[in-house]
mmCIF file of C-alpha atoms in Angstrom:
data_model
loop_
_atom_site.group_PDB
_atom_site.id
_atom_site.type_symbol
_atom_site.label_atom_id
_atom_site.label_comp_id
_atom_site.label_asym_id
_atom_site.label_seq_id
_atom_site.Cartn_x
_atom_site.Cartn_y
_atom_site.Cartn_z
ATOM 1 C CA MET A 1 -76.912 9.131 -26.315
ATOM 2 C CA THR A 2 -78.629 11.804 -24.342
ATOM 3 C CA GLN A 3 -77.810 12.237 -20.722
ATOM 4 C CA PRO A 4 -80.617 11.548 -18.214
ATOM 5 C CA PRO A 5 -82.178 14.443 -16.569
ATOM 6 C CA PRO A 6 -80.929 15.242 -13.077
ATOM 7 C CA LEU A 7 -82.868 13.698 -10.073
ATOM 8 C CA GLN A 8 -85.059 15.892 -8.133
ATOM 9 C CA PRO A 9 -85.975 14.934 -4.525
ATOM 10 C CA PRO A 10 -89.583 14.027 -3.906
ATOM 11 C CA GLY A 11 -91.929 16.538 -2.439
ATOM 12 C CA ILE A 12 -90.101 19.630 -3.763
ATOM 13 C CA PRO A 13 -91.906 21.567 -6.622
ATOM 14 C CA PRO A 14 -89.960 22.378 -9.730
ATOM 15 C CA ALA A 15 -88.359 25.741 -9.987
ATOM 16 C CA ALA A 16 -87.132 28.080 -12.751
ATOM 17 C CA PRO A 17 -83.592 26.929 -14.200
ATOM 18 C CA GLN A 18 -81.852 29.999 -12.702
ATOM 19 C CA ASN A 19 -82.890 29.253 -9.270
ATOM 20 C CA LEU A 20 -81.923 25.593 -9.359
ATOM 21 C CA VAL A 21 -78.392 24.091 -7.984
ATOM 22 C CA ASP A 22 -76.818 20.775 -8.435
ATOM 23 C CA LEU A 23 -76.595 19.145 -4.903
ATOM 24 C CA CYS A 24 -74.491 16.004 -4.008
ATOM 25 C CA ARG A 25 -75.978 14.648 -0.849
ATOM 26 C CA VAL A 26 -72.946 12.408 -0.130
ATOM 27 C CA CYS A 27 -70.274 15.006 0.106
ATOM 28 C CA ARG A 28 -72.711 17.974 0.458
ATOM 29 C CA ILE A 29 -71.224 20.193 -2.225
ATOM 30 C CA GLN A 30 -73.501 22.361 -4.643
ATOM 31 C CA ALA A 31 -73.050 24.361 -7.497
ATOM 32 C CA PRO A 32 -75.332 26.153 -9.964
ATOM 33 C CA HIS A 33 -77.245 23.884 -12.264
ATOM 34 C CA ARG A 34 -75.765 23.002 -15.554
ATOM 35 C CA ALA A 35 -77.462 20.800 -18.026
ATOM 36 C CA GLY A 36 -75.812 17.468 -18.566
ATOM 37 C CA ARG A 37 -74.041 17.094 -15.142
ATOM 38 C CA THR A 38 -75.181 14.142 -13.379
ATOM 39 C CA ARG A 39 -72.160 12.886 -11.353
ATOM 40 C CA CYS A 40 -70.383 14.694 -8.485
ATOM 41 C CA PRO A 41 -66.833 15.694 -9.623
ATOM 42 C CA ARG A 42 -65.577 14.848 -5.997
ATOM 43 C CA CYS A 43 -67.061 11.691 -4.829
ATOM 44 C CA ASN A 44 -68.661 10.748 -8.156
ATOM 45 C CA GLY A 45 -71.999 10.596 -6.414
ATOM 46 C CA ILE A 46 -75.407 11.016 -8.047
ATOM 47 C CA LEU A 47 -76.420 14.956 -8.232
ATOM 48 C CA VAL A 48 -79.792 16.267 -7.259
ATOM 49 C CA VAL A 49 -81.428 19.354 -8.709
ATOM 50 C CA VAL A 50 -83.062 21.321 -6.044
ATOM 51 C CA PRO A 51 -84.110 25.060 -5.640
ATOM 52 C CA VAL A 52 -81.907 27.478 -3.879
ATOM 53 C CA ASN A 53 -84.506 27.780 -0.950
ATOM 54 C CA ARG A 54 -84.878 24.115 -0.517
ATOM 55 C CA VAL A 55 -81.205 23.010 -0.067
ATOM 56 C CA ALA A 56 -81.504 22.618 3.672
ATOM 57 C CA ASP A 57 -84.553 20.414 3.327
ATOM 58 C CA ALA A 58 -82.519 18.249 0.794
ATOM 59 C CA LEU A 59 -79.679 18.034 2.928
ATOM 60 C CA ALA A 60 -81.884 17.094 6.083
ATOM 61 C CA GLN A 61 -82.972 13.869 4.101
ATOM 62 C CA PRO A 62 -81.142 10.629 4.827
ATOM 63 C CA ARG A 63 -77.507 10.496 3.124
ATOM 64 C CA PRO A 64 -77.254 7.848 0.499
ATOM 65 C CA PRO A 65 -74.312 5.374 0.675
ATOM 66 C CA ALA A 66 -71.067 6.317 -1.103
ATOM 67 C CA PRO A 67 -70.934 4.776 -4.638
ATOM 68 C CA GLN A 68 -68.482 1.887 -5.135
ATOM 69 C CA VAL A 69 -66.560 3.018 -8.157
ATOM 70 C CA PRO A 70 -63.637 1.035 -9.305
ATOM 71 C CA GLN A 71 -60.420 3.213 -8.854
ATOM 72 C CA GLN A 72 -58.147 3.409 -11.996
ATOM 73 C CA ARG A 73 -54.336 2.506 -11.442
ATOM 74 C CA VAL A 74 -52.187 5.566 -12.319
ATOM 75 C CA ALA A 75 -48.602 5.105 -13.222
ATOM 76 C CA GLY A 76 -46.166 5.644 -10.506
ATOM 77 C CA GLN A 77 -48.789 5.050 -7.729
ATOM 78 C CA ARG A 78 -49.216 2.096 -5.454
ATOM 79 C CA GLY A 79 -52.681 0.734 -4.525
ATOM 80 C CA ALA A 80 -53.789 -0.148 -1.224
ATOM 81 C CA ALA A 81 -52.746 -3.704 -1.521
ATOM 82 C CA ALA A 82 -49.496 -2.864 -2.812
ATOM 83 C CA GLY A 83 -48.033 -3.070 0.797
ATOM 84 C CA LYS A 84 -49.180 -6.660 1.047
ATOM 85 C CA VAL A 85 -47.511 -8.012 -1.991
ATOM 86 C CA LYS A 86 -43.686 -9.045 -2.057
ATOM 87 C CA TRP A 87 -41.921 -9.050 -5.211
ATOM 88 C CA ILE A 88 -39.071 -11.409 -5.362
ATOM 89 C CA ALA A 89 -36.617 -11.414 -8.321
ATOM 90 C CA GLN A 90 -35.852 -14.894 -9.481
ATOM 91 C CA ARG A 91 -32.590 -15.862 -11.411
ATOM 92 C CA PRO A 92 -32.926 -17.796 -14.543
ATOM 93 C CA PRO A 93 -32.106 -21.533 -13.863
ATOM 94 C CA GLU A 94 -28.647 -21.422 -15.942
ATOM 95 C CA ALA A 95 -27.568 -18.456 -13.496
ATOM 96 C CA ARG A 96 -28.378 -19.777 -10.223
ATOM 97 C CA PRO A 97 -25.725 -20.998 -7.848
ATOM 98 C CA ALA A 98 -25.238 -24.759 -7.104
ATOM 99 C CA PRO A 99 -26.999 -25.918 -3.763
ATOM 100 C CA ARG A 100 -24.986 -25.592 -0.537
ATOM 101 C CA ARG A 101 -23.289 -28.623 0.826
ATOM 102 C CA PRO A 102 -24.919 -29.932 4.084
ATOM 103 C CA ARG A 103 -23.001 -28.653 7.149
ATOM 104 C CA ILE A 104 -21.161 -31.420 8.960
ATOM 105 C CA THR A 105 -22.802 -31.864 12.423
ATOM 106 C CA ALA A 106 -20.086 -34.247 13.692
ATOM 107 C CA THR A 107 -18.621 -33.270 16.977
ATOM 108 C CA ARG A 108 -15.197 -31.418 16.589
ATOM 109 C CA THR A 109 -12.505 -30.862 19.231
ATOM 110 C CA THR A 110 -12.148 -27.696 20.928
ATOM 111 C CA PRO A 111 -9.702 -25.192 19.190
ATOM 112 C CA ARG A 112 -6.644 -24.389 21.412
ATOM 113 C CA TYR A 113 -4.041 -21.896 20.945
ATOM 114 C CA ASP A 114 -0.432 -23.279 21.037
ATOM 115 C CA GLN A 115 0.721 -20.228 22.974
ATOM 116 C CA ILE A 116 -1.192 -17.316 24.695
ATOM 117 C CA PRO A 117 -2.523 -15.030 22.090
ATOM 118 C CA THR A 118 -1.671 -11.307 22.609
ATOM 119 C CA TRP A 119 -3.216 -9.787 19.496
ATOM 120 C CA GLY A 120 -0.529 -7.477 18.733
ATOM 121 C CA LEU A 121 0.528 -6.879 22.292
ATOM 122 C CA GLN A 122 4.162 -8.036 22.839
ATOM 123 C CA ASP A 123 5.564 -9.161 26.346
ATOM 124 C CA LEU A 124 9.007 -7.953 26.097
ATOM 125 C CA PRO A 125 11.598 -9.173 28.518
ATOM 126 C CA GLY A 126 12.973 -6.696 30.916
ATOM 127 C CA GLY A 127 16.365 -5.153 29.712
ATOM 128 C CA TRP A 128 15.804 -6.171 25.928
ATOM 129 C CA GLN A 129 16.934 -2.773 24.921
ATOM 130 C CA GLU A 130 20.244 -3.276 26.826
ATOM 131 C CA ILE A 131 21.664 -5.784 24.244
ATOM 132 C CA PRO A 132 24.227 -3.702 21.973
ATOM 133 C CA VAL A 133 22.654 -5.056 18.765
ATOM 134 C CA GLN A 134 24.024 -2.120 16.903
ATOM 135 C CA ALA A 135 27.710 -2.739 18.007
ATOM 136 C CA GLN A 136 27.049 -6.416 17.099
ATOM 137 C CA ALA A 137 25.612 -5.622 13.737
ATOM 138 C CA ARG A 138 28.433 -3.147 13.105
ATOM 139 C CA ALA A 139 31.140 -5.733 14.138
ATOM 140 C CA GLU A 140 29.464 -8.686 12.071
ATOM 141 C CA SER A 141 29.201 -6.384 8.991
ATOM 142 C CA THR A 142 33.081 -5.560 9.158
ATOM 143 C CA THR A 143 33.842 -9.305 9.733
ATOM 144 C CA PHE A 144 31.526 -10.078 6.768
ATOM 145 C CA VAL A 145 33.075 -7.875 4.435
ATOM 146 C CA GLU A 146 36.576 -8.908 5.382
ATOM 147 C CA ALA A 147 35.523 -12.585 5.071
ATOM 148 C CA ALA A 148 34.248 -11.838 1.556
ATOM 149 C CA ARG A 149 37.610 -10.314 0.566
ATOM 150 C CA ARG A 150 39.489 -13.289 1.553
ATOM 151 C CA MET A 151 36.990 -15.445 -0.003
ATOM 152 C CA ALA A 152 37.438 -13.627 -3.408
ATOM 153 C CA MET A 153 41.203 -13.824 -3.128
ATOM 154 C CA ILE A 154 41.118 -17.567 -2.553
ATOM 155 C CA LEU A 155 38.505 -18.043 -5.231
ATOM 156 C CA ALA A 156 40.723 -15.926 -7.690
ATOM 157 C CA ALA A 157 43.740 -18.162 -6.863
ATOM 158 C CA SER A 158 41.669 -21.260 -7.469
ATOM 159 C CA ALA A 159 40.564 -20.036 -10.764
ATOM 160 C CA LEU A 160 44.415 -19.368 -11.708
ATOM 161 C CA VAL A 161 45.294 -22.982 -10.704
ATOM 162 C CA HIS A 162 42.470 -24.442 -12.751
ATOM 163 C CA LEU A 163 43.451 -22.347 -15.717
ATOM 164 C CA LEU A 164 47.163 -23.522 -15.380
ATOM 165 C CA ARG A 165 45.769 -27.223 -15.237
ATOM 166 C CA TYR A 166 43.525 -26.404 -18.339
ATOM 167 C CA LEU A 167 46.667 -25.043 -20.177
ATOM 168 C CA LEU A 168 48.367 -28.268 -19.331
ATOM 169 C CA VAL A 169 45.722 -30.560 -20.535
ATOM 170 C CA VAL A 170 45.507 -28.682 -23.882
ATOM 171 C CA ILE A 171 49.170 -29.054 -24.353
ATOM 172 C CA GLY A 172 49.019 -32.605 -23.422
ATOM 173 C CA ARG A 173 46.805 -33.300 -26.323
ATOM 174 C CA ASP A 174 49.781 -33.136 -28.814
ATOM 175 C CA ARG A 175 52.881 -33.953 -26.697
ATOM 176 C CA LEU A 176 53.829 -35.888 -23.775
ATOM 177 C CA ILE A 177 53.679 -34.050 -20.371
ATOM 178 C CA PRO A 178 56.465 -34.905 -17.491
ATOM 179 C CA ALA A 179 54.801 -36.946 -14.844
ATOM 180 C CA TRP A 180 56.076 -34.790 -12.093
ATOM 181 C CA LEU A 181 54.457 -31.497 -13.747
ATOM 182 C CA ASP A 182 51.136 -33.570 -14.016
ATOM 183 C CA LEU A 183 51.224 -34.513 -10.343
ATOM 184 C CA ILE A 184 52.139 -31.132 -9.060
ATOM 185 C CA THR A 185 49.189 -29.320 -11.150
ATOM 186 C CA TYR A 186 47.005 -32.037 -10.084
ATOM 187 C CA ALA A 187 47.787 -31.529 -6.416
ATOM 188 C CA LEU A 188 47.515 -27.838 -6.666
ATOM 189 C CA VAL A 189 44.035 -28.173 -8.311
ATOM 190 C CA VAL A 190 42.924 -30.460 -5.453
ATOM 191 C CA PHE A 191 44.311 -28.098 -2.863
ATOM 192 C CA ALA A 192 42.851 -25.036 -4.468
ATOM 193 C CA GLY A 193 39.494 -26.846 -4.648
ATOM 194 C CA TRP A 194 39.416 -27.583 -1.044
ATOM 195 C CA ALA A 195 40.607 -24.254 -0.071
ATOM 196 C CA ALA A 196 37.818 -22.701 -2.150
ATOM 197 C CA VAL A 197 35.097 -25.116 -0.414
ATOM 198 C CA ALA A 198 36.409 -24.130 3.008
ATOM 199 C CA ALA A 199 36.451 -20.432 2.109
ATOM 200 C CA MET A 200 32.720 -20.741 0.873
ATOM 201 C CA ALA A 201 32.048 -22.346 4.170
ATOM 202 C CA TYR A 202 33.498 -19.711 6.344
ATOM 203 C CA GLY A 203 31.783 -17.009 4.016
ATOM 204 C CA LEU A 204 28.363 -18.773 4.567
ATOM 205 C CA TYR A 205 29.130 -18.748 8.429
ATOM 206 C CA CYS A 206 29.790 -15.048 8.600
ATOM 207 C CA PHE A 207 26.775 -14.607 6.300
ATOM 208 C CA GLY A 208 24.557 -16.250 8.748
ATOM 209 C CA ARG A 209 25.978 -14.225 11.719
ATOM 210 C CA TRP A 210 25.617 -11.099 9.619
ATOM 211 C CA ILE A 211 21.902 -11.810 8.800
ATOM 212 C CA ILE A 212 21.196 -12.564 12.387
ATOM 213 C CA ALA A 213 22.727 -9.295 13.699
ATOM 214 C CA MET A 214 21.258 -7.244 10.837
ATOM 215 C CA ARG A 215 17.814 -8.544 11.574
ATOM 216 C CA ALA A 216 18.191 -7.955 15.369
ATOM 217 C CA LEU A 217 19.014 -4.256 14.647
ATOM 218 C CA ALA A 218 16.187 -3.933 11.994
ATOM 219 C CA TYR A 219 13.688 -5.183 14.591
ATOM 220 C CA ARG A 220 15.289 -3.024 17.321
ATOM 221 C CA HIS A 221 14.485 -0.014 15.103
ATOM 222 C CA ALA A 222 10.884 -1.038 14.959
ATOM 223 C CA HIS A 223 10.762 -1.727 18.680
ATOM 224 C CA ARG A 224 10.207 -5.369 18.147
ATOM 225 C CA LEU A 225 11.907 -8.702 18.823
ATOM 226 C CA GLU A 226 13.161 -11.148 16.266
ATOM 227 C CA PRO A 227 10.038 -13.189 15.568
ATOM 228 C CA ARG A 228 11.828 -16.268 13.962
ATOM 229 C CA PRO A 229 13.999 -18.858 15.875
ATOM 230 C CA ARG A 230 17.702 -18.758 15.407
ATOM 231 C CA TRP A 231 17.966 -22.200 13.976
ATOM 232 C CA VAL A 232 15.514 -21.168 11.067
ATOM 233 C CA LEU A 233 17.760 -18.263 10.410
ATOM 234 C CA TRP A 234 20.853 -20.466 10.252
ATOM 235 C CA LEU A 235 19.156 -23.126 8.070
ATOM 236 C CA CYS A 236 17.876 -20.527 5.582
ATOM 237 C CA ALA A 237 21.193 -18.805 5.260
ATOM 238 C CA VAL A 238 23.668 -21.470 4.980
ATOM 239 C CA THR A 239 21.820 -24.147 3.099
ATOM 240 C CA PRO A 240 23.230 -24.452 -0.374
ATOM 241 C CA LEU A 241 20.826 -23.864 -3.467
ATOM 242 C CA ALA A 242 17.934 -23.228 -0.706
ATOM 243 C CA ASN A 243 19.466 -20.073 0.210
ATOM 244 C CA ILE A 244 19.081 -18.842 -3.275
ATOM 245 C CA LEU A 245 15.374 -18.010 -2.293
ATOM 246 C CA SER A 246 15.381 -18.104 1.610
ATOM 247 C CA ALA A 247 18.354 -15.670 2.129
ATOM 248 C CA PRO A 248 16.821 -12.926 -0.078
ATOM 249 C CA PHE A 249 13.456 -13.514 1.817
ATOM 250 C CA LEU A 250 15.252 -12.943 5.115
ATOM 251 C CA ILE A 251 16.941 -9.800 3.936
ATOM 252 C CA ARG A 252 13.854 -8.315 2.407
ATOM 253 C CA GLU A 253 11.790 -9.145 5.407
ATOM 254 C CA ALA A 254 14.273 -7.095 7.513
ATOM 255 C CA ALA A 255 14.054 -4.192 5.128
ATOM 256 C CA LEU A 256 10.424 -4.139 5.205
ATOM 257 C CA VAL A 257 10.486 -3.771 9.090
ATOM 258 C CA ASP A 258 13.184 -1.062 8.865
ATOM 259 C CA SER A 259 11.406 1.583 6.969
ATOM 260 C CA PRO A 260 14.494 3.809 6.250
ATOM 261 C CA VAL A 261 16.296 0.959 4.589
ATOM 262 C CA LEU A 262 13.195 0.226 2.240
ATOM 263 C CA ASN A 263 13.689 2.893 -0.431
ATOM 264 C CA LEU A 264 13.718 2.812 -4.178
ATOM 265 C CA ARG A 265 17.450 2.767 -4.686
ATOM 266 C CA ASN A 266 17.943 0.019 -1.995
ATOM 267 C CA LYS A 267 15.172 -2.059 -3.639
ATOM 268 C CA LEU A 268 16.980 -1.963 -7.007
ATOM 269 C CA GLU A 269 20.253 -2.483 -5.262
ATOM 270 C CA MET A 270 18.885 -5.757 -3.585
ATOM 271 C CA ARG A 271 17.355 -6.926 -6.826
ATOM 272 C CA LYS A 272 20.577 -6.645 -8.561
ATOM 273 C CA ILE A 273 22.385 -8.780 -5.896
ATOM 274 C CA TRP A 274 19.712 -11.359 -5.776
ATOM 275 C CA ILE A 275 20.176 -11.763 -9.527
ATOM 276 C CA ALA A 276 23.973 -11.997 -9.295
ATOM 277 C CA TRP A 277 23.591 -14.400 -6.419
ATOM 278 C CA ALA A 278 21.361 -16.811 -8.453
ATOM 279 C CA LEU A 279 23.715 -16.681 -11.423
ATOM 280 C CA VAL A 280 26.599 -17.395 -9.147
ATOM 281 C CA ASN A 281 24.919 -20.475 -7.724
ATOM 282 C CA ALA A 282 23.650 -21.677 -11.283
ATOM 283 C CA THR A 283 27.405 -21.370 -12.509
ATOM 284 C CA ALA A 284 28.658 -23.379 -9.515
ATOM 285 C CA LEU A 285 26.058 -25.933 -9.790
ATOM 286 C CA MET A 286 26.755 -26.361 -13.587
ATOM 287 C CA ALA A 287 30.522 -26.703 -13.024
ATOM 288 C CA ILE A 288 30.054 -29.198 -10.126
ATOM 289 C CA LEU A 289 28.212 -31.414 -12.514
ATOM 290 C CA LEU A 290 30.449 -31.175 -15.380
ATOM 291 C CA ARG A 291 33.488 -31.785 -13.143
ATOM 292 C CA TRP A 292 32.030 -35.020 -11.812
ATOM 293 C CA ALA A 293 30.976 -36.189 -15.521
ATOM 294 C CA GLY A 294 34.470 -35.404 -16.736
ATOM 295 C CA ASN A 295 35.998 -37.367 -13.966
ATOM 296 C CA ARG A 296 34.089 -40.384 -14.471
ATOM 297 C CA SER A 297 34.316 -40.050 -18.382
ATOM 298 C CA GLY A 298 38.152 -40.471 -18.630
ATOM 299 C CA SER A 299 38.132 -38.319 -21.736
ATOM 300 C CA LEU A 300 40.581 -35.510 -21.962
ATOM 301 C CA GLN A 301 38.177 -33.251 -23.928
ATOM 302 C CA ILE A 302 35.395 -33.437 -21.328
ATOM 303 C CA GLN A 303 37.794 -32.872 -18.552
ATOM 304 C CA ALA A 304 38.990 -29.753 -20.351
ATOM 305 C CA ASP A 305 35.469 -28.505 -20.825
ATOM 306 C CA SER A 306 34.686 -29.144 -17.208
ATOM 307 C CA LEU A 307 37.783 -27.079 -16.106
ATOM 308 C CA VAL A 308 36.572 -24.234 -18.203
ATOM 309 C CA TRP A 309 33.223 -24.167 -16.313
ATOM 310 C CA VAL A 310 35.221 -24.492 -13.017
ATOM 311 C CA ILE A 311 37.521 -21.577 -13.806
ATOM 312 C CA GLY A 312 34.482 -19.518 -15.039
ATOM 313 C CA SER A 313 32.343 -20.339 -11.644
ATOM 314 C CA ALA A 314 35.430 -19.529 -9.425
ATOM 315 C CA ALA A 315 35.830 -16.124 -11.441
ATOM 316 C CA VAL A 316 32.226 -15.288 -11.133
ATOM 317 C CA SER A 317 32.180 -16.038 -7.393
ATOM 318 C CA ALA A 318 35.131 -14.111 -6.721
ATOM 319 C CA ALA A 319 33.833 -11.177 -8.337
ATOM 320 C CA PHE A 320 30.493 -11.504 -6.507
ATOM 321 C CA ALA A 321 32.431 -11.861 -3.173
ATOM 322 C CA TRP A 322 34.675 -8.762 -3.855
ATOM 323 C CA TRP A 323 31.880 -6.318 -5.134
ATOM 324 C CA MET A 324 28.471 -7.434 -4.309
ATOM 325 C CA ILE A 325 28.903 -8.443 -0.752
ATOM 326 C CA PRO A 326 30.090 -4.835 0.354
ATOM 327 C CA ARG A 327 27.214 -3.339 -1.569
ATOM 328 C CA LEU A 328 24.829 -5.691 0.391
ATOM 329 C CA VAL A 329 26.317 -4.512 3.615
ATOM 330 C CA ARG A 330 26.005 -0.812 2.682
ATOM 331 C CA VAL A 331 22.225 -1.333 1.936
ATOM 332 C CA PHE A 332 21.838 -1.711 5.702
ATOM 333 C CA GLU A 333 24.202 0.797 7.028
ATOM 334 C CA PRO A 334 22.708 4.051 8.331
ATOM 335 C CA PRO A 335 23.430 7.077 6.262
ATOM 336 C CA ARG A 336 26.422 9.024 7.319
ATOM 337 C CA ALA A 337 26.369 12.586 8.216
ATOM 338 C CA ILE A 338 28.242 15.044 6.013
ATOM 339 C CA ASP A 339 30.851 17.105 7.440
ATOM 340 C CA HIS A 340 30.268 20.256 5.930
ATOM 341 C CA ALA A 341 33.368 21.845 7.453
ATOM 342 C CA ALA A 342 35.689 19.207 5.744
ATOM 343 C CA VAL A 343 34.108 19.817 2.190
ATOM 344 C CA ARG A 344 36.438 21.771 0.141
ATOM 345 C CA ARG A 345 35.060 24.891 -1.633
ATOM 346 C CA ARG A 346 36.517 26.446 -4.492
ATOM 347 C CA TRP A 347 35.510 30.345 -5.132
ATOM 348 C CA VAL A 348 35.209 31.491 -8.621
ATOM 349 C CA ASN A 349 35.222 35.280 -9.258
ATOM 350 C CA THR A 350 32.314 36.260 -11.640
#
């Protein structure tokens, strides 16, 4: 198709092609006439062809309205109506969360504090630093170690008495045993058993006092007071079987407060002591159960087997009291200063 010729305003005579211009009366731009150009490149309005000397007359005529040309959407650009559109991403039905439960609108009681909250601030009593916790901890550590030594010796003696009773039971399977010898060994076993129980009770009592003093010293180093009541500490320290977990918890809690104590070496040491403590309790529990079952069965073989477990439990407990308890006390002892003047030196000629 051929392009229509450019329009020419009425009342303007035709002129030579070299004296003509293409004029847009909308945006008032002009350019030399070129055949085939009918639209303004700026506003897409209709171009008119006028002579050069009549441009002013053409511009004086009324300006036509701007053409309404549909705009093409360009990628990466938003139109005028883009700001009025809100895009909402919807999840697929299988990925949508469950609807929320309706809130309970029933009246509730006003929350109250059992004590006045301090939010980290502590109202320390006056003169709390005057309590000699360090001297108390040192004295309790010494007492606890001495009690552990005595307990170890009593448990070792109990193991020897039960071993003697075991040998007598083994001999009694093939030959007769004098009644006086059986009575003496039985009395020794009973006495040794009660002595071991008393030694264990005294050791637990010293252990509870040591834990209280050691925790007080650890919290003093952290400029704090003991947060747990004293009866809770006693209950966690001396309750059989329950102190397998509660006693290590109290010790580790104090170690976490006292930062110089909590190092890698002490962590491994406390872990070994806790494992040994659990084995001692497990062996003692098995010995008690087998001893009870042997006394009720009336069989010499079952009694002999129970005596083996009692001997093993007493020996393991004695070893724990002799070696492990002093190691536990040394974990919380402050490092001693090295006297370099007392260190011997040997000079070697090179």
